[in-house]
PDB file of C-alpha atoms and ligand atoms in Angstrom:
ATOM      1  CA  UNK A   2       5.205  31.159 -15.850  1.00  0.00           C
ATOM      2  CA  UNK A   3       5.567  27.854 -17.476  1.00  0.00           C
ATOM      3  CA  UNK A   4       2.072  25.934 -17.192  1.00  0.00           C
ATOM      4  CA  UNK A   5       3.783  22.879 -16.362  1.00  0.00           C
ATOM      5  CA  UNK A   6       4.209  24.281 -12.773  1.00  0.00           C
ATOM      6  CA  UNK A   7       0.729  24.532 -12.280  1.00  0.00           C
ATOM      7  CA  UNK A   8       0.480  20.703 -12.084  1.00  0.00           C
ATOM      8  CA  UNK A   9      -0.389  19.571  -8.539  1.00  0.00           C
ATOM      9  CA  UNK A  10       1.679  16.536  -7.293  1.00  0.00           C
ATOM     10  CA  UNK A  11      -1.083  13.554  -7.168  1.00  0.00           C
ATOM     11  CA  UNK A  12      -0.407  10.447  -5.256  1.00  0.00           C
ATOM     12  CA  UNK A  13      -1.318   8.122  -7.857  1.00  0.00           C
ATOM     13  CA  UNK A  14       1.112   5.013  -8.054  1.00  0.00           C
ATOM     14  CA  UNK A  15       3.192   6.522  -5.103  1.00  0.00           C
ATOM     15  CA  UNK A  16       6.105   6.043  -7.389  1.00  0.00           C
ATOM     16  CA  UNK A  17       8.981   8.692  -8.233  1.00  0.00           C
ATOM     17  CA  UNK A  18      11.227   7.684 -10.837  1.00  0.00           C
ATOM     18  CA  UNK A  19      14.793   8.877  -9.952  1.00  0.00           C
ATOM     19  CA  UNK A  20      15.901   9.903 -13.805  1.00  0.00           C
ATOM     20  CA  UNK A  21      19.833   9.819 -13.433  1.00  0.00           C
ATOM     21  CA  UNK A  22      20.551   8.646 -17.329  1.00  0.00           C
ATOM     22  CA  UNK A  23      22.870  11.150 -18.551  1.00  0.00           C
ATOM     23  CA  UNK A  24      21.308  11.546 -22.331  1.00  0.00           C
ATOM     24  CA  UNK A  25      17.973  12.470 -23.756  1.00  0.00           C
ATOM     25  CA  UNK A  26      17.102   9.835 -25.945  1.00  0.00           C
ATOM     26  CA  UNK A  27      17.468   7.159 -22.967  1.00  0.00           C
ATOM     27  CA  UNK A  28      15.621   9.821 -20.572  1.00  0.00           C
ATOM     28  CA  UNK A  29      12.624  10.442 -22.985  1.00  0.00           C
ATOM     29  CA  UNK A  30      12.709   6.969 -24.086  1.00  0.00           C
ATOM     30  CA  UNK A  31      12.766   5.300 -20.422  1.00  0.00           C
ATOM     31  CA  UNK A  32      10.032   7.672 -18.990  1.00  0.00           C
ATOM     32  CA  UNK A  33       7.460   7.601 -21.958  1.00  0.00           C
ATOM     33  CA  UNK A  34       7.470   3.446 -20.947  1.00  0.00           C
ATOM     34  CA  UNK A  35       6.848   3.946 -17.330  1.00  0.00           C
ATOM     35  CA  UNK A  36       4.558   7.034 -17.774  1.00  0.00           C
ATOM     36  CA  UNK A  37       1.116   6.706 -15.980  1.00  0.00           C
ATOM     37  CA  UNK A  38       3.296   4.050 -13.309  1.00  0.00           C
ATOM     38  CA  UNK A  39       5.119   7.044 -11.971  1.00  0.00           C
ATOM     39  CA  UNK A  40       3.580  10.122 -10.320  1.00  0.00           C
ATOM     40  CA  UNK A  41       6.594  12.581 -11.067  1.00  0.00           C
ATOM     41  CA  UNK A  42       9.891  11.645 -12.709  1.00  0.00           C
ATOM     42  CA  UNK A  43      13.685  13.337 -10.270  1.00  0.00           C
ATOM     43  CA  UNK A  44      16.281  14.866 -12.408  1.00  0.00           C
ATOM     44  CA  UNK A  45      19.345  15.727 -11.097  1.00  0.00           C
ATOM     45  CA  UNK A  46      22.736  17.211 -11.624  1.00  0.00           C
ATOM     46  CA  UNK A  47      23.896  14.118 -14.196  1.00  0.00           C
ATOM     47  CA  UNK A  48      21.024  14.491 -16.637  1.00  0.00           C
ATOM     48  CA  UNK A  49      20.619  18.318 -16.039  1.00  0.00           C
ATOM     49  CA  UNK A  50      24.527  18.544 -16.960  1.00  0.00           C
ATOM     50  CA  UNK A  51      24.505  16.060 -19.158  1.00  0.00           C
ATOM     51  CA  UNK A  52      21.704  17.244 -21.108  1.00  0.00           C
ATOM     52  CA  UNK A  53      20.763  21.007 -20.401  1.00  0.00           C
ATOM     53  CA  UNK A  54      18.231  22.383 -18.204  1.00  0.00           C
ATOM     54  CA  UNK A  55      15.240  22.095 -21.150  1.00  0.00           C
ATOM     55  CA  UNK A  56      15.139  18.014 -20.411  1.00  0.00           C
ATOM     56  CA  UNK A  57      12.599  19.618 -17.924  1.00  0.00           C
ATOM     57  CA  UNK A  58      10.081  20.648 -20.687  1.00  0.00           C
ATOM     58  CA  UNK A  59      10.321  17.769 -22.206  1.00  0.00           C
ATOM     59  CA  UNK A  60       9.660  15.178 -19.202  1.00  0.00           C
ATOM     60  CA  UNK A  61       6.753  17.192 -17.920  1.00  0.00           C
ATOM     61  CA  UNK A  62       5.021  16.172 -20.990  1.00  0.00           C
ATOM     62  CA  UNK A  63       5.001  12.874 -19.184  1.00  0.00           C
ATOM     63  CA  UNK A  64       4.954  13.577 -15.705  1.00  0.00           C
ATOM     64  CA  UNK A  65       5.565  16.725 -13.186  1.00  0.00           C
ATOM     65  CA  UNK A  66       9.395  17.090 -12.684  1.00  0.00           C
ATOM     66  CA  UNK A  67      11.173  17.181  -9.097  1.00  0.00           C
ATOM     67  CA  UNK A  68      14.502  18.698 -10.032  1.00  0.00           C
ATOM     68  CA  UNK A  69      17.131  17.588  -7.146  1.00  0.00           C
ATOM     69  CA  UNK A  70      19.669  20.097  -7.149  1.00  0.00           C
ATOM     70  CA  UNK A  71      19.930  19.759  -3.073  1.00  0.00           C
ATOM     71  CA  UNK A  72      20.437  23.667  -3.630  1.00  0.00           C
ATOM     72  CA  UNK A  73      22.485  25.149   0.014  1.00  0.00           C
ATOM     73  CA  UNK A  74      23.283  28.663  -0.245  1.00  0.00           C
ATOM     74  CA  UNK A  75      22.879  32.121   0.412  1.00  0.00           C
ATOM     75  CA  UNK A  76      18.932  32.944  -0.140  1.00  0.00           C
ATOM     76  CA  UNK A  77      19.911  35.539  -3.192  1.00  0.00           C
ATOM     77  CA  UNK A  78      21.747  32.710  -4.936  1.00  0.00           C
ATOM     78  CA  UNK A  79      19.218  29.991  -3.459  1.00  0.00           C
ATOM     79  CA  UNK A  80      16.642  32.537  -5.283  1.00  0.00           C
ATOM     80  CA  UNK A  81      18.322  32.957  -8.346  1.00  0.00           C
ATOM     81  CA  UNK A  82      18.522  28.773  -8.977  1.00  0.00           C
ATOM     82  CA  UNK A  83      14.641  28.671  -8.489  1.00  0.00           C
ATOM     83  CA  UNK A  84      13.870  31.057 -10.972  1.00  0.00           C
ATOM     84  CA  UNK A  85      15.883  29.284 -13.830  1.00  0.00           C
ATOM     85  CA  UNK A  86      14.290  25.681 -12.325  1.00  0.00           C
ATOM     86  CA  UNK A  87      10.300  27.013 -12.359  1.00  0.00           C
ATOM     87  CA  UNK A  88      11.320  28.936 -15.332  1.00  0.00           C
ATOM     88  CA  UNK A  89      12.105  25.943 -17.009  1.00  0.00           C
ATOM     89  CA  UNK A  90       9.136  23.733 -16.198  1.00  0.00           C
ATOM     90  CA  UNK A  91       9.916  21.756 -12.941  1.00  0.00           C
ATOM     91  CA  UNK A  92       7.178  21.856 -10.419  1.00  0.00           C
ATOM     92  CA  UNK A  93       9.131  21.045  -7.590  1.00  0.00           C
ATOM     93  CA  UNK A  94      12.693  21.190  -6.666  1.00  0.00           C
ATOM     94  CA  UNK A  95      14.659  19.935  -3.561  1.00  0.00           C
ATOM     95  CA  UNK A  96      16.713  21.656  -1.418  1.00  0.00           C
ATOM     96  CA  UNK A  97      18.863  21.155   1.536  1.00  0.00           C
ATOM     97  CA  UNK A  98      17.693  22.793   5.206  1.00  0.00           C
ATOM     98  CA  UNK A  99      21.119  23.036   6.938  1.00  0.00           C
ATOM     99  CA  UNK A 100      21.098  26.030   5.590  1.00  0.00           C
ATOM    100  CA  UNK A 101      18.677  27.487   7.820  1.00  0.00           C
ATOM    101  CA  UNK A 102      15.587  29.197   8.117  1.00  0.00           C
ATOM    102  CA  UNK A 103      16.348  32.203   6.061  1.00  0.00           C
ATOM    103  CA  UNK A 104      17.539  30.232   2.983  1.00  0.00           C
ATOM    104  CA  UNK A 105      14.807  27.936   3.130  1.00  0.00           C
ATOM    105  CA  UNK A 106      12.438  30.526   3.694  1.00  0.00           C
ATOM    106  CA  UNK A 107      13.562  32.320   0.439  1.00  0.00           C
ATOM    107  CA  UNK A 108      13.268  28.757  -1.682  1.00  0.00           C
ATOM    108  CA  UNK A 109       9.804  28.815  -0.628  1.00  0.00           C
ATOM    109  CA  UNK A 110       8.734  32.257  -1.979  1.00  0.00           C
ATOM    110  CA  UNK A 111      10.021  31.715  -4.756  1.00  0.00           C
ATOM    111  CA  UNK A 112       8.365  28.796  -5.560  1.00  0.00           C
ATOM    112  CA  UNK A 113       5.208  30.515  -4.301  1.00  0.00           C
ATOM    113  CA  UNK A 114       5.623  33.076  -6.905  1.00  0.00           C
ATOM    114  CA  UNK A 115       5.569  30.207  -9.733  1.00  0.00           C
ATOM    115  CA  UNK A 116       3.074  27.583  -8.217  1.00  0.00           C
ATOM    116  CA  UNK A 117       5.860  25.298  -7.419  1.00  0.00           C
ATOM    117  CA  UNK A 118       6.747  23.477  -4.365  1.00  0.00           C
ATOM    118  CA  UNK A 119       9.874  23.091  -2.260  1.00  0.00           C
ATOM    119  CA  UNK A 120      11.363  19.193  -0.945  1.00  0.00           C
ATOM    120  CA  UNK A 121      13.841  19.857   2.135  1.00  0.00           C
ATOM    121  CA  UNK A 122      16.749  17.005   2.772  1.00  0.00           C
ATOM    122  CA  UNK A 123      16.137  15.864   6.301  1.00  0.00           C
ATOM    123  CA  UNK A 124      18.585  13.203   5.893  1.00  0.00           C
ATOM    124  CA  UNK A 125      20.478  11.018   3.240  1.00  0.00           C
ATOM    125  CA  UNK A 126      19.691   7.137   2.472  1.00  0.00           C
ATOM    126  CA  UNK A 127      23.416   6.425   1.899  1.00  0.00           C
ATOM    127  CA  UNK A 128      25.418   4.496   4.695  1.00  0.00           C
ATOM    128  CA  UNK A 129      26.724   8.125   5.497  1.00  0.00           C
ATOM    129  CA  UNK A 130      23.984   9.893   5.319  1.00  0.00           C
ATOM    130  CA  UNK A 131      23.589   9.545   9.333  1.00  0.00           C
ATOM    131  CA  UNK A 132      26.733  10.913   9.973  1.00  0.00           C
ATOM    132  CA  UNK A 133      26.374  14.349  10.199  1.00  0.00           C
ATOM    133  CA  UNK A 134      22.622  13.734   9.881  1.00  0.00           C
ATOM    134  CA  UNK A 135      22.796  12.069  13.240  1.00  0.00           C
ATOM    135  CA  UNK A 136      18.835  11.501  14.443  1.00  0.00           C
ATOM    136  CA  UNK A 137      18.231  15.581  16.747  1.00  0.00           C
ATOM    137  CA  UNK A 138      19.901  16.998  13.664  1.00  0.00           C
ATOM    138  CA  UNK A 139      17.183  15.082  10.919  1.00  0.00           C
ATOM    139  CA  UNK A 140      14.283  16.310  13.303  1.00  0.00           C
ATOM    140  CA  UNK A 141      15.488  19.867  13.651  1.00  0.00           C
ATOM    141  CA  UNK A 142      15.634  20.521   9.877  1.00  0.00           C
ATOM    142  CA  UNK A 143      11.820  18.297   9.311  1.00  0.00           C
ATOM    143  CA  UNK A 144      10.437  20.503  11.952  1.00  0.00           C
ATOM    144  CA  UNK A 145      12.396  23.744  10.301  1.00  0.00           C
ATOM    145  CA  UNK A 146      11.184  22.615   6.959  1.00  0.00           C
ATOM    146  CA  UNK A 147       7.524  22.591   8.622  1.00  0.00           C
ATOM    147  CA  UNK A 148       7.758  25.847  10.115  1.00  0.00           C
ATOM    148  CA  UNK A 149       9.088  27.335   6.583  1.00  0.00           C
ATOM    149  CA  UNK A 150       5.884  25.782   4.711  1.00  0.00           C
ATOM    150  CA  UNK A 151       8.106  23.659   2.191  1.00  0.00           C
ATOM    151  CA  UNK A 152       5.466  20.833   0.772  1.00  0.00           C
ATOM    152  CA  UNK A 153       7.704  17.587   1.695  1.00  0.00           C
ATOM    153  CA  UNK A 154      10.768  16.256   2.982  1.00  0.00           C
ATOM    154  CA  UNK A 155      13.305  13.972   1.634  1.00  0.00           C
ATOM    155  CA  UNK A 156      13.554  11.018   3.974  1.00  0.00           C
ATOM    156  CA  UNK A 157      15.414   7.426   3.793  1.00  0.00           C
ATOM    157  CA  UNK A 158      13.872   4.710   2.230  1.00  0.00           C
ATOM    158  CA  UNK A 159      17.041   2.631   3.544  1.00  0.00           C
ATOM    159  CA  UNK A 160      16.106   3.640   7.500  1.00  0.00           C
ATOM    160  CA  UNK A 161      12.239   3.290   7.482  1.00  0.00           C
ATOM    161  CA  UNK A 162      12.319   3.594  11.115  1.00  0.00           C
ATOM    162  CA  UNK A 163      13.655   6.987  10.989  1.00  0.00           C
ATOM    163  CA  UNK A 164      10.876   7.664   8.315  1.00  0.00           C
ATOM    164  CA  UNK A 165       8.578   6.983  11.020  1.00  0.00           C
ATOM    165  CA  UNK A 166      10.213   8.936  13.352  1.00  0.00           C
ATOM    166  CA  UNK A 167      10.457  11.948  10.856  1.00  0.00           C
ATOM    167  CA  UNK A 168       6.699  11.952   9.962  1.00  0.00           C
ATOM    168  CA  UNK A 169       5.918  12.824  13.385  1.00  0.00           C
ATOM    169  CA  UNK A 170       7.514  15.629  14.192  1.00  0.00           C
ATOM    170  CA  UNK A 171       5.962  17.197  10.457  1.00  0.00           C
ATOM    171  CA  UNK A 172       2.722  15.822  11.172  1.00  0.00           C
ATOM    172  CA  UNK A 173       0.280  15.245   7.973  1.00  0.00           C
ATOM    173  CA  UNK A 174       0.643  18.642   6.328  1.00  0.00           C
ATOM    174  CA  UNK A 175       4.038  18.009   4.731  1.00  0.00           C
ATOM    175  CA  UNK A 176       4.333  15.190   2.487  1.00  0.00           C
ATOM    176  CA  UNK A 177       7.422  12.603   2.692  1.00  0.00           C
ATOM    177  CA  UNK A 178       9.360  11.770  -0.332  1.00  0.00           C
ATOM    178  CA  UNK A 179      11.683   8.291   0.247  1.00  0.00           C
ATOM    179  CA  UNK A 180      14.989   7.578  -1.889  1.00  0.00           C
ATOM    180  CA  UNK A 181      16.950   4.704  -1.265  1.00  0.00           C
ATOM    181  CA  UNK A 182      14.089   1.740  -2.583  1.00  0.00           C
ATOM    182  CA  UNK A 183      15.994  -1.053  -4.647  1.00  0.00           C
ATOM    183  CA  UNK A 184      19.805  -0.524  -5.413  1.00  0.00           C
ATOM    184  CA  UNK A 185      20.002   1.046  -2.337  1.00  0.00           C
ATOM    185  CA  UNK A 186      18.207  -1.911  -0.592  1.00  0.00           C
ATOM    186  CA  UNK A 187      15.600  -0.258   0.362  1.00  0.00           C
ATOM    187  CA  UNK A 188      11.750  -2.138   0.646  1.00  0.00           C
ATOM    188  CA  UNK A 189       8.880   0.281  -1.390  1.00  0.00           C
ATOM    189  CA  UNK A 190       6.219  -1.651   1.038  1.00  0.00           C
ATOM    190  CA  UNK A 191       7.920  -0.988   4.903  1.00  0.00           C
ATOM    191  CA  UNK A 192       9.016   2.804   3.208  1.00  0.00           C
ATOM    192  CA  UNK A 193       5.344   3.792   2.547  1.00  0.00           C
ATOM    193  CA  UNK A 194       4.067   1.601   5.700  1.00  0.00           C
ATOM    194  CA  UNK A 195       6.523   3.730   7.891  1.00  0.00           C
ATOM    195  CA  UNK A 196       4.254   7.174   6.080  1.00  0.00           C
ATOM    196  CA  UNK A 197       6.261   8.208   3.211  1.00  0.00           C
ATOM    197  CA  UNK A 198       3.895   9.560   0.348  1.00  0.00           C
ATOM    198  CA  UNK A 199       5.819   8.509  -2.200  1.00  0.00           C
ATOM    199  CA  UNK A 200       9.182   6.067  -3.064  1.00  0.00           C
ATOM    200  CA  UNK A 201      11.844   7.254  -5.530  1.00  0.00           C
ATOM    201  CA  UNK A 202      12.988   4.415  -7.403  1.00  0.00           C
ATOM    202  CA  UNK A 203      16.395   5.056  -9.931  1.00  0.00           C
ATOM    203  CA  UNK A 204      18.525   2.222 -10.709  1.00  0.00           C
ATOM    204  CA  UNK A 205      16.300  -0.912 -10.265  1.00  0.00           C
ATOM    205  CA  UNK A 206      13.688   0.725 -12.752  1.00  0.00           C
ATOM    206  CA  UNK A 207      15.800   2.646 -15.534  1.00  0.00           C
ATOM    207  CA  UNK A 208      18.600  -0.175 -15.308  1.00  0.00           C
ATOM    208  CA  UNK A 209      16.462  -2.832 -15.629  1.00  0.00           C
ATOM    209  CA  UNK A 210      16.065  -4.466 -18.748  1.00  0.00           C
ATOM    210  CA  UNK A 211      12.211  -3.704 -19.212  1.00  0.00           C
ATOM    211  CA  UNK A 212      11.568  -0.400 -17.131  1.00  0.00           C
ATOM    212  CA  UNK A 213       7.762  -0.715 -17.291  1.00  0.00           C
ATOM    213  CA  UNK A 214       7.791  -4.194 -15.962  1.00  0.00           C
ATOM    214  CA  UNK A 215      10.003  -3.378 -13.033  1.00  0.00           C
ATOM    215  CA  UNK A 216       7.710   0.107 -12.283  1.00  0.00           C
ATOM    216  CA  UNK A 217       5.055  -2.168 -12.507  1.00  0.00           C
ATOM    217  CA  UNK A 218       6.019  -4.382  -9.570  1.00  0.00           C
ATOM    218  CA  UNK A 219       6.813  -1.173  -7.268  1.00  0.00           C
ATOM    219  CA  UNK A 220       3.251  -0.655  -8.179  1.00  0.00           C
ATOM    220  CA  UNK A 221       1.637  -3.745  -7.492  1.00  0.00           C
ATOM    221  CA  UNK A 222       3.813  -3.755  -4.026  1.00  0.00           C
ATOM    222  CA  UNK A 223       2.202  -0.641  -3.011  1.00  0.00           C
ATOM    223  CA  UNK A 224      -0.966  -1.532  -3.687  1.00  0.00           C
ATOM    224  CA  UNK A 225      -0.892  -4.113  -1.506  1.00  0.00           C
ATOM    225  CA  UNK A 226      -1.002  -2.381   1.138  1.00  0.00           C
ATOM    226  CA  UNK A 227      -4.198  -0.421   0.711  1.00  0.00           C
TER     227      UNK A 227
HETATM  228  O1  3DU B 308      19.462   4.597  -5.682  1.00  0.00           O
HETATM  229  P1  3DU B 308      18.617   4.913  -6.866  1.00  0.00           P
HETATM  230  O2  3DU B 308      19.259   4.642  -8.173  1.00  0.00           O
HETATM  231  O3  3DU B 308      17.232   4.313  -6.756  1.00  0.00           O
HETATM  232  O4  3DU B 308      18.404   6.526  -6.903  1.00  0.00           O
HETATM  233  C1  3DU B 308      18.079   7.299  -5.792  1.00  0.00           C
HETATM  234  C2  3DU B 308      18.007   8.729  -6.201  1.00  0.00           C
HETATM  235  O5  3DU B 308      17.688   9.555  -5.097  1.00  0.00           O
HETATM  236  C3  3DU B 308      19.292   9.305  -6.766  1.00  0.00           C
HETATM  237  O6  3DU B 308      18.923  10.285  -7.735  1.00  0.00           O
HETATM  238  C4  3DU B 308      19.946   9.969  -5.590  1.00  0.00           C
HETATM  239  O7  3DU B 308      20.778  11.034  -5.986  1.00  0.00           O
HETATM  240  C5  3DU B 308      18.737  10.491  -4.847  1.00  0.00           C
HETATM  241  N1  3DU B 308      18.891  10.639  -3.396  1.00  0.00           N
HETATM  242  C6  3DU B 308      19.238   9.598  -2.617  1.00  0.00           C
HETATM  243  O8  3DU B 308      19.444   8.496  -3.106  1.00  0.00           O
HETATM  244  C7  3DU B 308      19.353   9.791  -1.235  1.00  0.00           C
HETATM  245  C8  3DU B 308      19.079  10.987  -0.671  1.00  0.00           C
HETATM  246  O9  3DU B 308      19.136  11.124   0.632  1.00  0.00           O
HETATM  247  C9  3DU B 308      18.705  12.026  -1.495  1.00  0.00           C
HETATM  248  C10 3DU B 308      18.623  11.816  -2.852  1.00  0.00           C
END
């Protein structure tokens, strides 16, 4: 097991940086300015394809990595995509919960088995993402994602009401990740104020022209409101 997954998620900044570059020098270069603003840096499917699955190694040098492969299958295939994501030095990776209980339930172990944690979708930021994640649908998959022991959910920054709603039916075990801050529209301040534990922040931060100052503000915003 890769140490890297041994790295407990710490709510620092309360900032996740949503890495969606698609090469490494931009990657490395982008979060080695924001590192110590961020508390874990979100790769997905256009860096991981654009760059290979060993970006992982080298962002955890900077901060834990959340690898958001929104992984829906069958639990042996669910299974099999953990391995190679732990294997590889992500410490947490997010999943979808549609897929129901025994799916989910299999993400879980094997994250167990590496010391990593598991982020369900509960529902999408985008102006779709309520449409088959209608409100009884978002609550069914929080409370499954409860019941399955995942660590967090992924809810949107863009509805903070439904954050809200959300972080009552897990209660405080389960921590609340929010996408959708900036581009999206999303506010970082009403997000966490509505109990998400952290924001995810992509566009605003590694599009801007000076990445640390714009992580920075996110900061400061947060801060605020301690
Ligand atoms: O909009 P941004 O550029 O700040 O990036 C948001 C990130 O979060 C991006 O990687 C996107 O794929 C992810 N995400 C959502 O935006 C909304 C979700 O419901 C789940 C993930």
């Amino acid at each position: 097991n890769s140490n890297a997954n041994a790295t407990v998620f710490q709510r620092k900044t309360g900032i996740i940086l949503a890495l969606d570059v698609t090469d490494e020098a931009s990657a490395l270069e982008i979060t080695s300015e924001v590192s110590g603003l961020i508390d874990a840096v979100k790769i997905g499917y256009p860096l991981v394809l654009g760059t290979g699955l060993q970006i992982a190694s080298k962002l955890s040098k900077y901060a834990p990595v959340i690898a958001d492969f929104k992984v829906a299958d069958i639990p042996n295939t669910d299974r099999l995509i953990c391995e190679h994501v732990f294997k590889a030095g992500c410490a947490a990776i997010i999943v979808q919960g549609f897929t129901g209980p025994d799916s989910l339930t299999e993400c879980v172990k094997t994250a167990d088995e590496f010391g990593g944690k598991v982020f369900v979708v509960s529902e999408m930021s985008h102006p779709g993402g309520d449409h088959f994640f209608t409100d009884d649908v978002s609550k069914e998959i929080a409370a499954l994602a409860k019941k399955s022991d995942a660590f967090g959910i992924v809810a949107p920054a863009t509805r903070p009401e439904r954050v809200k709603e959300l972080r009552a039916v897990i209660g405080g075990d389960l921590k609340i990740i929010s996408p959708g801050v900036g581009a999206q529209g999303g506010s970082a301040a009403d997000t966490i104020k509505a109990g998400a534990d952290w924001v995810i922040v992509g566009r605003s931060i590694y599009n801007a022209e000076n990445p640390r100052d714009e992580a920075m503000k996110v900061k400061v915003e947060i801060e605020k409101l301690i």
